[in-house]
Every structure is written in structure tokens, then in C-alpha cells.
């Protein structure tokens, strides 16, 4: 009997409270995805190369997982308490029909267990797909072939860790549910749905004062951040405390002033205020803002953290990537520094003799010369390169050929393209002039064909054999993959931490906001039923419910976007100074990803609230 009743309640939860199950599933997915990094391709590749940052990455993610588990536990407890509040009348009916509080508690425990198992299974399946996608993303950032990494990869260790963590959270939920039902009085359960929100009409002057004070506080916080800079504002304790306090207070005051501000403004336009269900929709939305302005402030700050942390990590990752690309224009660069004594080495012939010419997509061999001011007319550089060779390198990189006057002193930052750099400054001379200079160094550059790692494993031994007898300072081999490996650990750490924290804060903000709207939708069921009895069309009722959800989601998102725009401008200043690059593209891509998740919660909440409104009106008309 208990099992049949519990399964029926779970099916109803799927229909009416899908956001709760969505939150559980996303929580499991998030926790599993970032605890399975140990078995992902990028970490496995680093381990093969004995990279020193692997242990640091796993340690930091392990510590961060504890924080995420606490956040998810609080979020799940909040969501479950929401369900209990919505079911008070139902639980009271169980007690009224003769069930003991212990039996009701066991029923809730069974429901929680069934819901947890379903969410755990769905979350692990979704997490496996997300884990594979994250692994492919990290490998693709390092210019590596990801075809072998596609497909679902299941991590038993991460699955066990996720199951244990969420099992402990659900046990805590079960215990608290039992305590709450045991202590509740029957009259409180039966009358739990009859409490209404009250919207007091404040004087307009009070709302204006709060609004102005909020704007001043926010402008002061923005001013501290932009004037002193992100690093100074965070490191100097008085500035950091002042910025955080002013920003939080300004956000709270804006939400606090909004009900009076909007209500007074709309009332001055009767044609708008009394059109359709605008009066009902507006007052219901504002009453919720009035009673939840504290949580709205927290949600706006969580959205700021979600967008800011994620966009900053992606932007910084792009900066590191671009800096690495600047240092590695070619897959392989070999410098024969003894070419002035032993002559150049025919690398193309050596690779062809080894049967590995198919491993190369392109190669070019050129000579660098000693600069003779008597021949070139310039004394500022120690080396020289012929125009023909210089333009050949530029052409392969897709850059325009040099067509200016000669000789030309190459700027240090725009030196001869070579992975790893030359370590000297050169001048650009005509081909005829170069033939009158003494050879100083041989520069051989190549790009691989197909899988870069496999090509490098084939080409490097042949290059080394061709240079036998030349060692130490006479030989320098620079690989793009080697440079990527040096920065890979920091890139993975920055990216993983940003995505992990960003999606945790986003999940918390969106879930809390969605649950609040579902609670309001359930509270409004009786009101929608009354409107249906008065003859209001179902389309108007559905539109009113949709407008309330839309306004509720847009308000904290709008303020969060303003906060994030100011914060990201400060972050971009730091990244630009550090990397001489702009992270706007990374910020936009991260914002699009976060807004897609936020939009998913919005859509699920909107559909649920519309269904509540239409069901209430339909039942009332049938009666």
C-alpha cells in the first residue's frame, strides 16, 4: 500500500514539480562531471607526460567538491522543504484519515528514496555525456585530435563518490522530513495553504529615497572597482569590504524600492493598469518581490558570480591559448646553430629517407646570416634574413608579404616566426644582399599532417638522427605540443574551476528562483479558479501566469548582468595588461552558455505555472 501510494506521489511530482527533479538531476550531473576528471582524456594525457600539475588539479577539485556538495545539500533541502509546504494539506489529510505521524514519515522517506534513485540514474547518464564533452573541449583547446575521445566514458570511482555524497544528502532530507511531520500540528497542516501575501502601499517618497540610495551605493561600489582596479580592490581589505557592502546594500535597496516605485508609476496610467489582467498580474508579482527581496538580492549576486567567474575563466583561458599560439606559429622549429661551421642539414631528405614524408603537411628551410653593417647599412641587429625566406614563412601563416623599403629592422615582438623564438633581433634584407653575408644559423620549420602527436613521434627521431654530432647549445628543437604541455595544467585548472563554480552558483540561483515561482503559482491556484468562475478566458489566465514568471526571472537577471558587465570590464583590464589580449569573445560564449541553462529553468517554470493556472480554472468550471 505504501509503495503504491509513494509511486503515485512521485508520478505527480514529475508532473507538477519537475523543477525539483531537474535540480536533483543537474546536481548529480555537475558533481559527477567534475569528479570524473581523473579519467578524462586531458588528465590522462598529462599523466602520460608526467605533468607536475596533475596532482594539484585533482587536489583543488577535491577541495572544491566539498564546497559544491554543501551548496547542493542546502539547495536540495530548500527544494524539499518547498515540496513539503506545498503538500501540507495533503499530509494533513493523511493524518485525518487515521495514519500516524510515523507512517506519514515513512511514506515521505520512501518517496524521497524513489525520487533520489531516479535522479541519480538520470544525472549519471547526463553526467557521462557532459564529462565526455568536457574532455573533448579541453583536448581541443590544446590543438589535439579529439576523435578518439568521443563517446560516453563512465568513471566508476566518480559514480561511487557521487552516489555516496547524494545518498548522505537524501538521508539528511529524510530525517528532517520525518522530524517536521512529527512536530507539525494537524490544524497547521490543513490551513497551510491559506496564508496570503500582503502588499502594503508605501509612500512614493520612501520608494524614491530607497531607489536613489541604492543607485548611489551601486555607483560607489562600481567606482571603487573601476578606479582602483580589480587586484587592488580585492587585496586591500578596507576597499574590498566597502565595495562588497555597498554593492550588496545597493542591490537590496533597489529590490526593496521596486514594488512602491512600479505600483505608483503604473497607477498613474489607468489604461495600462486596468487593461486585461494587468492589475492582477502586477500586484501578484510585486507582492512576491516585496516578501522575497532578500532572496532576490542573493539570486542577483549568485548570477553575478556565475557569469563573472565562468566568463573570466574562459577569457583567461583564451588569453593563455593565444599567447601560446604567438610563441608557437609552427608545429616544429629546429635551429642548427652550428651552421656557420658545419653547414646546414638536409632535414627534408632525412625525413624522406625515413619514409615519414607523409607526416608533414608543410616544411621550409631557410638560413639566418650574421649582420655586416658595411653590407646592410644597419647596426641595430645581430642577424639578418633574406626577403624570400621571410615572405615564405609569412605566406604559410596567412599574413601579407612584406613589400616595404629594405633593409628593414624587424621589431622584437614581430621577429622572424619561429616556435620558441630566435633569441636575437634580425634585419630584413634583399636576397642579393643576403648572399654577400656569412651564414650564422639554419632555421627549419614544419607543420604536421594528421594526428599531431603521432606525427611528432615519427618526425622527431628522424630529426635527431640527422643532427648526430651536434648537441648542447648547437641544437634547439621547439615543438608546439611541448609548449602546450607546459601551459596545459594551468589552463585546465583555470577552466575547470571557473566552470565548476560558475555552474554551481547558476544552478543555485535558477533553482531557488524557479521554486519560488512554483510556490507562487500554487498559491495563486485559488485565485485563478476564482477568475475562471468570473468568466476570464483561459488564454488570459495562461498569459498572466507566464508574465509573472517572465518578470520574476528577468528582474534579478537584468541586475546581475549589469553587475557582471562592470565586473568583467575590470577583469578584462587585468587580462589585457597581463596578456595584451581581450577576453570579450570568451565572456560572450560563457554568457551564452549560462543563459541557455537559465533559460531552461525559465521555460520549465513557465510551463509548470501555466499548467497550474489552467488546471485550477478548468476544475472550477467543471464544479
XYZ file of C-alpha atoms in Angstrom:
623
model
C 0.000 0.000 0.000
C 2.799 2.391 0.964
C 4.696 1.582 -2.229
C 1.649 2.190 -4.426
C 0.895 5.498 -2.694
C 4.543 6.598 -2.816
C 4.885 5.808 -6.522
C 1.685 7.723 -7.246
C 3.022 10.745 -5.377
C 6.320 10.529 -7.274
C 4.474 10.486 -10.602
C 2.571 13.566 -9.528
C 5.856 15.223 -8.530
C 7.156 14.621 -12.045
C 4.103 16.399 -13.433
C 3.778 19.323 -11.021
C 7.265 19.758 -9.524
C 9.596 18.937 -12.385
C 11.969 21.731 -11.337
C 12.749 19.844 -8.107
C 13.679 16.703 -10.036
C 15.549 18.804 -12.586
C 17.602 20.321 -9.784
C 18.422 16.909 -8.340
C 19.436 15.599 -11.765
C 21.561 18.645 -12.606
C 23.212 18.455 -9.186
C 24.189 14.821 -9.731
C 25.376 15.630 -13.265
C 27.509 18.569 -12.108
C 29.066 16.681 -9.199
C 29.853 13.597 -11.308
C 31.246 15.565 -14.260
C 33.926 17.358 -12.283
C 34.763 14.414 -10.055
C 35.396 12.246 -13.128
C 38.176 14.480 -14.486
C 40.702 11.931 -13.253
C 39.527 9.606 -16.030
C 39.176 12.278 -18.727
C 41.449 12.467 -21.746
C 43.260 15.679 -20.843
C 44.270 14.443 -17.374
C 45.249 11.027 -18.752
C 47.408 12.770 -21.353
C 49.086 14.868 -18.666
C 49.746 11.758 -16.620
C 51.398 10.079 -19.590
C 53.702 13.096 -19.819
C 54.257 13.048 -16.015
C 52.988 16.610 -15.763
C 53.550 18.088 -12.322
C 50.197 19.918 -12.148
C 48.025 16.781 -12.257
C 48.120 16.279 -8.500
C 47.435 19.981 -7.875
C 44.417 19.928 -10.221
C 42.882 16.879 -8.551
C 43.562 18.243 -5.059
C 41.960 21.612 -5.785
C 38.948 19.989 -7.432
C 38.594 17.639 -4.444
C 38.516 20.546 -2.002
C 36.141 22.465 -4.236
C 33.833 19.439 -4.434
C 33.302 19.660 -0.675
C 32.104 23.251 -1.067
C 29.879 22.291 -4.004
C 28.422 19.386 -2.018
C 27.481 21.761 0.816
C 25.854 24.189 -1.636
C 23.912 21.409 -3.332
C 22.846 19.996 0.041
C 21.413 23.371 1.077
C 19.730 23.696 -2.314
C 18.140 20.234 -2.136
C 16.983 20.825 1.440
C 15.399 24.113 0.355
C 13.676 22.434 -2.587
C 12.379 19.580 -0.422
C 11.020 21.978 2.178
C 9.224 23.744 -0.663
C 7.545 20.457 -1.601
C 6.535 19.850 1.993
C 4.996 23.318 2.261
C 3.004 22.730 -0.909
C 1.806 19.349 0.410
C 0.791 20.404 3.916
C -2.893 19.956 3.221
C -2.268 16.537 1.663
C -0.220 15.399 4.665
C -2.894 16.735 6.995
C -5.492 14.647 5.140
C -3.347 11.542 5.672
C -3.323 12.220 9.408
C -7.038 12.980 9.390
C -7.737 9.635 7.698
C -6.019 7.740 10.523
C -2.381 7.453 9.507
C 0.096 8.019 12.320
C 2.870 10.630 12.023
C 5.368 7.774 11.834
C 3.552 6.236 8.869
C 3.452 9.586 7.095
C 7.170 9.972 7.755
C 7.878 6.526 6.301
C 5.810 7.456 3.248
C 7.920 10.580 2.729
C 11.117 8.570 3.201
C 10.020 6.092 0.545
C 9.109 8.893 -1.851
C 12.472 10.562 -1.289
C 14.303 7.279 -1.921
C 12.447 6.642 -5.193
C 12.976 10.221 -6.364
C 16.651 10.068 -5.405
C 17.259 6.842 -7.314
C 15.583 8.186 -10.452
C 17.506 11.477 -10.269
C 20.785 9.672 -9.542
C 20.403 7.394 -12.567
C 19.398 10.253 -14.877
C 22.158 12.503 -13.505
C 24.859 9.866 -14.009
C 23.768 9.273 -17.609
C 23.708 13.004 -18.300
C 26.981 13.422 -16.409
C 28.707 10.792 -18.564
C 27.768 12.746 -21.682
C 28.831 16.050 -20.089
C 32.099 14.505 -18.910
C 32.940 13.290 -22.409
C 32.067 16.691 -23.839
C 34.240 18.466 -21.257
C 37.121 16.112 -22.019
C 36.799 16.770 -25.755
C 36.650 20.523 -25.051
C 39.851 20.545 -23.012
C 41.711 18.443 -25.581
C 40.544 20.633 -28.453
C 41.823 23.716 -26.626
C 45.300 22.249 -26.907
C 45.112 21.587 -30.669
C 44.834 17.826 -30.132
C 42.812 15.240 -32.021
C 39.604 14.559 -30.069
C 38.134 11.887 -32.344
C 39.402 9.113 -30.074
C 37.823 10.793 -27.052
C 34.287 10.991 -28.408
C 31.663 8.701 -26.886
C 30.474 8.034 -23.348
C 33.166 7.182 -20.817
C 31.926 6.023 -17.419
C 34.035 6.615 -14.297
C 33.160 4.083 -11.551
C 35.095 5.991 -8.906
C 33.301 9.251 -9.603
C 29.949 7.429 -9.720
C 30.542 5.859 -6.286
C 31.639 9.212 -4.844
C 28.564 10.916 -6.297
C 26.221 8.199 -5.026
C 27.703 8.359 -1.506
C 27.511 12.166 -1.393
C 23.934 12.398 -2.631
C 22.930 9.409 -0.542
C 24.096 11.278 2.554
C 22.185 14.397 1.451
C 18.991 12.407 0.873
C 19.355 10.696 4.273
C 19.530 14.156 5.838
C 16.433 15.165 3.849
C 14.594 12.073 5.065
C 15.496 12.759 8.680
C 14.411 16.395 8.556
C 11.170 15.454 6.782
C 10.328 12.969 9.494
C 11.050 15.489 12.246
C 8.958 18.196 10.566
C 5.949 15.924 10.063
C 6.180 14.558 13.593
C 6.243 18.023 15.166
C 3.576 19.595 12.924
C 0.051 20.130 14.257
C -2.888 18.897 12.230
C -4.558 22.329 12.131
C -1.362 23.908 10.765
C -1.114 21.320 8.031
C -4.739 21.710 6.947
C -4.566 25.527 6.901
C -1.031 25.746 5.431
C -2.239 26.924 2.027
C -4.446 29.753 3.277
C -1.773 32.337 4.018
C -1.781 35.236 1.586
C 0.882 37.730 0.623
C 0.202 41.311 1.683
C 1.397 44.205 -0.443
C 1.398 47.409 1.621
C 1.376 50.622 -0.373
C 4.386 52.650 0.810
C 4.609 56.405 0.286
C 6.204 57.293 -3.031
C 8.817 59.412 -1.250
C 10.079 56.365 0.674
C 10.401 54.327 -2.521
C 12.195 57.174 -4.301
C 14.611 57.588 -1.386
C 15.393 53.867 -1.326
C 15.878 53.800 -5.102
C 18.225 56.793 -5.107
C 20.166 55.398 -2.151
C 20.505 52.047 -3.947
C 21.779 53.682 -7.137
C 24.297 55.769 -5.162
C 25.571 52.674 -3.334
C 25.986 50.758 -6.589
C 27.744 53.638 -8.322
C 30.109 53.939 -5.350
C 30.866 50.204 -5.478
C 31.415 50.352 -9.247
C 33.636 53.399 -8.816
C 35.864 51.638 -6.269
C 36.241 48.633 -8.553
C 36.966 50.558 -11.749
C 39.105 53.329 -10.237
C 41.375 51.205 -8.054
C 41.280 48.109 -10.265
C 40.283 44.547 -9.508
C 43.529 43.465 -7.828
C 43.757 46.472 -5.508
C 40.048 46.391 -4.691
C 40.278 42.747 -3.648
C 43.660 42.808 -1.887
C 43.188 45.977 0.191
C 40.787 44.876 2.935
C 39.039 48.243 3.591
C 38.382 48.744 -0.124
C 37.168 45.169 -0.548
C 34.814 45.424 2.448
C 33.457 48.792 1.314
C 32.892 47.548 -2.254
C 31.079 44.395 -1.143
C 28.932 46.164 1.448
C 27.962 48.982 -0.926
C 27.219 46.574 -3.774
C 25.053 44.314 -1.628
C 23.253 47.213 0.039
C 22.600 48.882 -3.315
C 21.141 45.701 -4.792
C 18.921 45.154 -1.755
C 17.658 48.741 -1.765
C 16.760 48.548 -5.462
C 14.670 45.431 -4.907
C 13.177 46.960 -1.754
C 12.077 50.115 -3.573
C 10.741 48.409 -6.684
C 7.176 47.498 -5.521
C 6.263 51.032 -4.466
C 8.033 52.592 -7.408
C 6.344 50.459 -10.057
C 2.926 50.436 -8.415
C 2.772 54.222 -8.089
C 4.031 54.646 -11.657
C 1.590 52.220 -13.278
C -1.378 53.549 -11.288
C -0.870 56.887 -12.998
C -1.710 55.174 -16.304
C -5.191 53.684 -15.753
C -5.478 52.480 -19.337
C -2.462 50.227 -18.774
C -3.193 49.323 -15.155
C -6.763 48.141 -15.786
C -6.165 46.502 -19.156
C -6.902 42.779 -19.128
C -5.361 41.080 -16.094
C -2.530 43.610 -15.697
C -3.805 44.675 -12.266
C -3.827 41.082 -11.000
C -0.522 40.149 -12.650
C 1.316 43.214 -11.449
C 0.143 43.054 -7.849
C 0.899 39.331 -7.579
C 4.419 39.850 -8.926
C 5.114 42.889 -6.766
C 3.787 41.165 -3.645
C 6.312 38.385 -4.233
C 9.122 40.909 -4.764
C 8.094 42.679 -1.550
C 8.248 39.484 0.509
C 11.362 37.985 -1.125
C 13.616 40.980 -1.757
C 16.317 39.403 0.418
C 16.374 36.221 -1.648
C 16.175 38.285 -4.856
C 19.348 40.067 -3.733
C 21.080 36.744 -3.132
C 19.931 35.440 -6.528
C 21.278 38.529 -8.331
C 24.644 38.121 -6.566
C 24.738 34.401 -7.417
C 24.078 35.229 -11.065
C 26.872 37.803 -10.929
C 29.256 35.173 -9.550
C 28.108 32.573 -12.096
C 28.567 34.838 -15.110
C 31.673 36.596 -13.814
C 33.623 33.513 -12.736
C 32.765 31.475 -15.821
C 33.414 34.280 -18.304
C 36.670 35.243 -16.574
C 37.975 31.675 -16.623
C 37.097 31.195 -20.292
C 38.560 34.608 -21.171
C 41.783 33.951 -19.255
C 41.991 30.517 -20.864
C 41.654 32.112 -24.295
C 44.393 34.577 -23.369
C 46.753 31.763 -22.383
C 45.836 29.940 -25.595
C 46.534 32.978 -27.782
C 49.839 33.699 -26.025
C 50.899 30.120 -26.611
C 49.895 30.370 -30.283
C 52.033 33.508 -30.645
C 55.029 31.629 -29.252
C 54.312 28.586 -31.461
C 53.491 29.624 -35.050
C 54.639 26.206 -36.384
C 54.340 22.648 -35.125
C 58.130 22.211 -35.137
C 61.113 24.553 -35.389
C 64.698 23.235 -35.488
C 67.615 25.644 -35.136
C 71.025 24.431 -36.228
C 73.263 26.971 -34.530
C 76.459 25.421 -35.866
C 75.546 26.007 -39.497
C 78.352 28.609 -39.695
C 80.937 25.873 -39.050
C 79.435 22.505 -40.088
C 76.988 23.757 -42.699
C 73.230 23.192 -42.961
C 71.496 19.821 -42.512
C 69.075 18.496 -45.140
C 66.138 17.653 -42.826
C 63.646 17.077 -45.655
C 65.927 14.449 -47.199
C 66.404 12.728 -43.828
C 62.644 12.554 -43.247
C 62.056 11.291 -46.776
C 64.717 8.627 -46.314
C 62.931 7.516 -43.155
C 59.670 7.141 -45.072
C 57.898 9.782 -42.995
C 57.275 12.468 -45.616
C 53.514 11.855 -45.249
C 53.744 13.017 -41.628
C 54.469 16.576 -42.805
C 51.953 18.920 -44.394
C 54.498 21.695 -44.963
C 58.143 22.494 -44.308
C 60.552 25.277 -45.131
C 64.325 25.530 -44.729
C 65.984 28.932 -44.536
C 69.265 30.454 -43.419
C 69.976 33.262 -40.992
C 73.085 35.415 -41.518
C 75.498 37.474 -39.481
C 74.725 41.158 -39.871
C 77.547 43.109 -41.521
C 76.784 46.844 -41.208
C 79.173 47.524 -44.064
C 76.905 45.454 -46.333
C 73.438 46.064 -44.877
C 73.887 49.626 -43.647
C 72.230 48.913 -40.273
C 73.925 48.227 -36.930
C 70.936 47.679 -34.622
C 70.649 43.888 -35.137
C 72.974 40.904 -34.883
C 71.247 38.758 -37.512
C 69.705 39.036 -40.958
C 67.176 37.091 -43.064
C 66.513 37.146 -46.793
C 63.242 38.631 -48.038
C 62.363 35.431 -49.949
C 62.567 33.231 -46.847
C 60.775 35.758 -44.636
C 57.827 36.072 -47.023
C 57.619 32.282 -47.372
C 57.104 31.964 -43.618
C 54.529 34.762 -43.596
C 52.653 33.283 -46.557
C 52.207 29.947 -44.781
C 50.830 31.766 -41.735
C 48.337 33.657 -43.903
C 49.988 37.026 -43.312
C 50.647 39.572 -46.070
C 54.124 39.588 -47.571
C 56.482 42.440 -46.700
C 56.704 44.976 -49.522
C 58.300 47.964 -47.805
C 61.734 49.520 -48.120
C 64.859 47.442 -47.454
C 66.832 46.960 -45.327
C 64.199 46.856 -42.599
C 64.728 46.393 -38.874
C 62.253 43.809 -37.566
C 60.576 44.821 -34.296
C 61.365 42.377 -31.497
C 57.697 41.440 -30.948
C 57.395 40.874 -34.714
C 60.552 38.830 -35.021
C 61.081 36.024 -37.509
C 58.219 33.481 -36.984
C 59.696 30.509 -35.133
C 58.303 28.281 -32.417
C 60.177 29.163 -29.255
C 61.656 32.346 -30.779
C 65.182 33.074 -32.013
C 66.622 34.943 -29.057
C 68.058 37.616 -31.333
C 66.907 40.547 -33.416
C 67.146 40.473 -37.194
C 67.025 42.830 -40.131
C 65.270 42.050 -43.383
C 67.465 42.363 -46.495
C 67.195 41.711 -50.214
C 68.093 38.248 -51.472
C 71.161 39.555 -53.299
C 72.425 41.275 -50.154
C 71.911 38.097 -48.112
C 74.208 36.172 -50.466
C 77.067 38.503 -49.503
C 76.626 37.782 -45.766
C 78.108 34.934 -43.763
C 75.781 32.088 -42.717
C 75.099 32.111 -38.997
C 72.207 29.678 -38.302
C 69.896 27.261 -40.080
C 66.159 27.538 -39.361
C 63.908 24.624 -40.407
C 60.156 24.889 -39.729
C 57.391 22.322 -40.337
C 53.694 21.642 -39.751
C 52.369 18.124 -39.215
C 49.714 16.264 -41.188
C 47.004 14.209 -39.485
C 47.352 13.395 -35.801
C 49.932 15.820 -34.448
C 51.152 13.651 -31.600
C 51.664 10.628 -33.858
C 53.415 12.771 -36.473
C 55.724 14.266 -33.869
C 56.597 10.826 -32.503
C 57.594 9.844 -36.049
C 59.431 13.010 -37.120
C 61.449 13.882 -34.006
C 63.625 10.715 -34.002
C 64.491 11.305 -37.662
C 65.404 14.936 -36.946
C 67.582 13.857 -34.021
C 69.361 11.237 -36.159
C 70.028 13.831 -38.853
C 71.702 16.070 -36.297
C 74.017 13.454 -34.818
C 77.247 15.016 -33.747
C 75.519 18.292 -32.959
C 74.378 18.657 -29.375
C 74.171 21.044 -26.483
C 73.876 24.721 -27.423
C 74.362 23.917 -31.133
C 70.882 22.341 -31.369
C 67.491 23.742 -30.411
C 64.246 21.885 -31.142
C 60.995 23.642 -30.226
C 57.643 21.860 -30.517
C 54.204 23.436 -30.367
C 52.923 20.391 -28.464
C 55.707 20.806 -25.903
C 54.726 24.443 -25.323
C 51.080 23.405 -24.989
C 52.046 20.813 -22.398
C 53.797 23.484 -20.328
C 50.620 25.572 -20.123
C 48.130 22.707 -20.155
C 47.980 22.281 -16.381
C 47.221 25.925 -15.658
C 44.668 26.061 -18.487
C 42.787 23.014 -17.233
C 42.810 24.303 -13.652
C 41.506 27.744 -14.624
C 38.857 26.333 -16.945
C 37.618 23.599 -14.601
C 37.419 25.838 -11.556
C 35.570 28.526 -13.490
C 33.039 26.139 -14.991
C 32.572 24.209 -11.728
C 31.924 27.281 -9.583
C 30.004 29.114 -12.297
C 27.519 26.330 -12.899
C 27.165 25.668 -9.169
C 26.140 29.264 -8.498
C 23.926 29.306 -11.592
C 22.174 26.100 -10.534
C 21.550 27.502 -7.064
C 20.203 30.825 -8.349
C 17.970 29.360 -11.056
C 16.601 26.589 -8.826
C 15.741 28.910 -5.938
C 14.060 31.366 -8.290
C 12.126 28.608 -10.048
C 10.928 27.093 -6.767
C 9.755 30.497 -5.576
C 7.720 30.928 -8.729
C 6.230 27.456 -8.426
C 5.274 28.299 -4.863
C 3.579 31.477 -6.021
C 1.862 29.570 -8.828
C 0.455 27.115 -6.312
C -0.637 29.989 -4.052
C -2.417 31.616 -6.987
C -4.340 28.457 -7.908
C -7.385 29.522 -5.899
C -7.209 32.993 -7.400
C -7.044 31.591 -10.928
C -10.022 29.392 -10.085
C -11.975 32.451 -8.949
C -11.038 34.342 -12.110
C -12.195 31.364 -14.158
C -15.527 31.394 -12.364
C -15.850 35.103 -13.190
C -15.520 34.273 -16.891
C -11.879 35.121 -17.645
C -10.648 33.229 -20.689
C -8.041 30.510 -20.253
C -5.663 32.295 -22.640
C -5.684 35.361 -20.407
C -5.015 33.234 -17.318
C -2.117 31.444 -19.043
C -0.733 34.773 -20.231
C -0.904 36.217 -16.694
C 0.989 33.250 -15.245
C 3.608 33.490 -17.999
C 4.067 37.233 -17.442
C 4.632 36.751 -13.718
C 7.305 34.110 -14.324
C 8.967 36.226 -17.017
C 9.134 39.318 -14.812
C 10.465 37.278 -11.894
C 13.279 35.785 -13.984
C 14.187 38.990 -15.819
C 14.475 41.224 -12.735
C 17.450 39.533 -10.971
C 18.973 38.586 -14.320
C 18.951 42.198 -15.501
C 20.639 43.500 -12.369
C 23.055 40.539 -12.385
C 24.029 41.364 -15.976
C 24.745 44.986 -15.029
C 26.924 43.825 -12.119
C 28.685 41.282 -14.357
C 29.328 43.846 -17.117
C 31.086 46.164 -14.657
C 32.981 43.310 -13.037
C 34.090 41.829 -16.355
C 35.361 45.203 -17.539
C 37.660 45.240 -14.503
C 38.688 41.621 -15.143
C 39.396 42.392 -18.802
C 41.675 45.234 -17.751
C 43.762 42.786 -15.747
C 43.773 40.188 -18.543
C 44.613 42.813 -21.161
C 47.566 44.113 -19.157
C 48.770 40.587 -18.426
C 48.257 39.030 -21.814
C 47.887 42.001 -24.170
C 44.609 40.446 -25.305
C 40.882 40.969 -24.966
C 38.710 38.257 -23.421
C 35.412 39.570 -24.765
C 34.861 36.555 -27.029
C 35.292 34.167 -24.107
C 32.972 36.260 -21.986
C 30.266 36.217 -24.662
C 30.475 32.455 -25.182
C 30.339 31.791 -21.438
C 27.402 34.160 -21.015
C 25.536 32.415 -23.843
C 26.074 29.024 -22.195
C 24.916 30.235 -18.789
C 21.879 31.976 -20.228
C 20.936 28.757 -22.020
C 20.831 26.897 -18.675
C 18.989 29.778 -17.032
C 16.543 29.796 -19.937
C 15.914 26.092 -19.459
C 14.842 26.695 -15.875
C 12.712 29.622 -17.021
C 10.952 27.515 -19.624
C 10.314 24.627 -17.214
C 8.923 27.019 -14.586
C 6.753 28.872 -17.089
C 5.176 25.670 -18.371
C 4.511 24.407 -14.835
C 2.900 27.672 -13.699
C 0.765 27.860 -16.845
C -0.440 24.324 -16.237
C -1.289 25.146 -12.603
C -3.336 28.174 -13.656
C -5.235 26.367 -16.398
C -5.874 23.297 -14.230
C -7.280 25.426 -11.417
C -9.596 27.336 -13.773
C -10.679 24.151 -15.541
C -11.534 22.357 -12.288
C -13.518 25.359 -11.074
C -15.617 25.462 -14.242
C -16.329 21.736 -14.016
C -17.628 22.221 -10.481
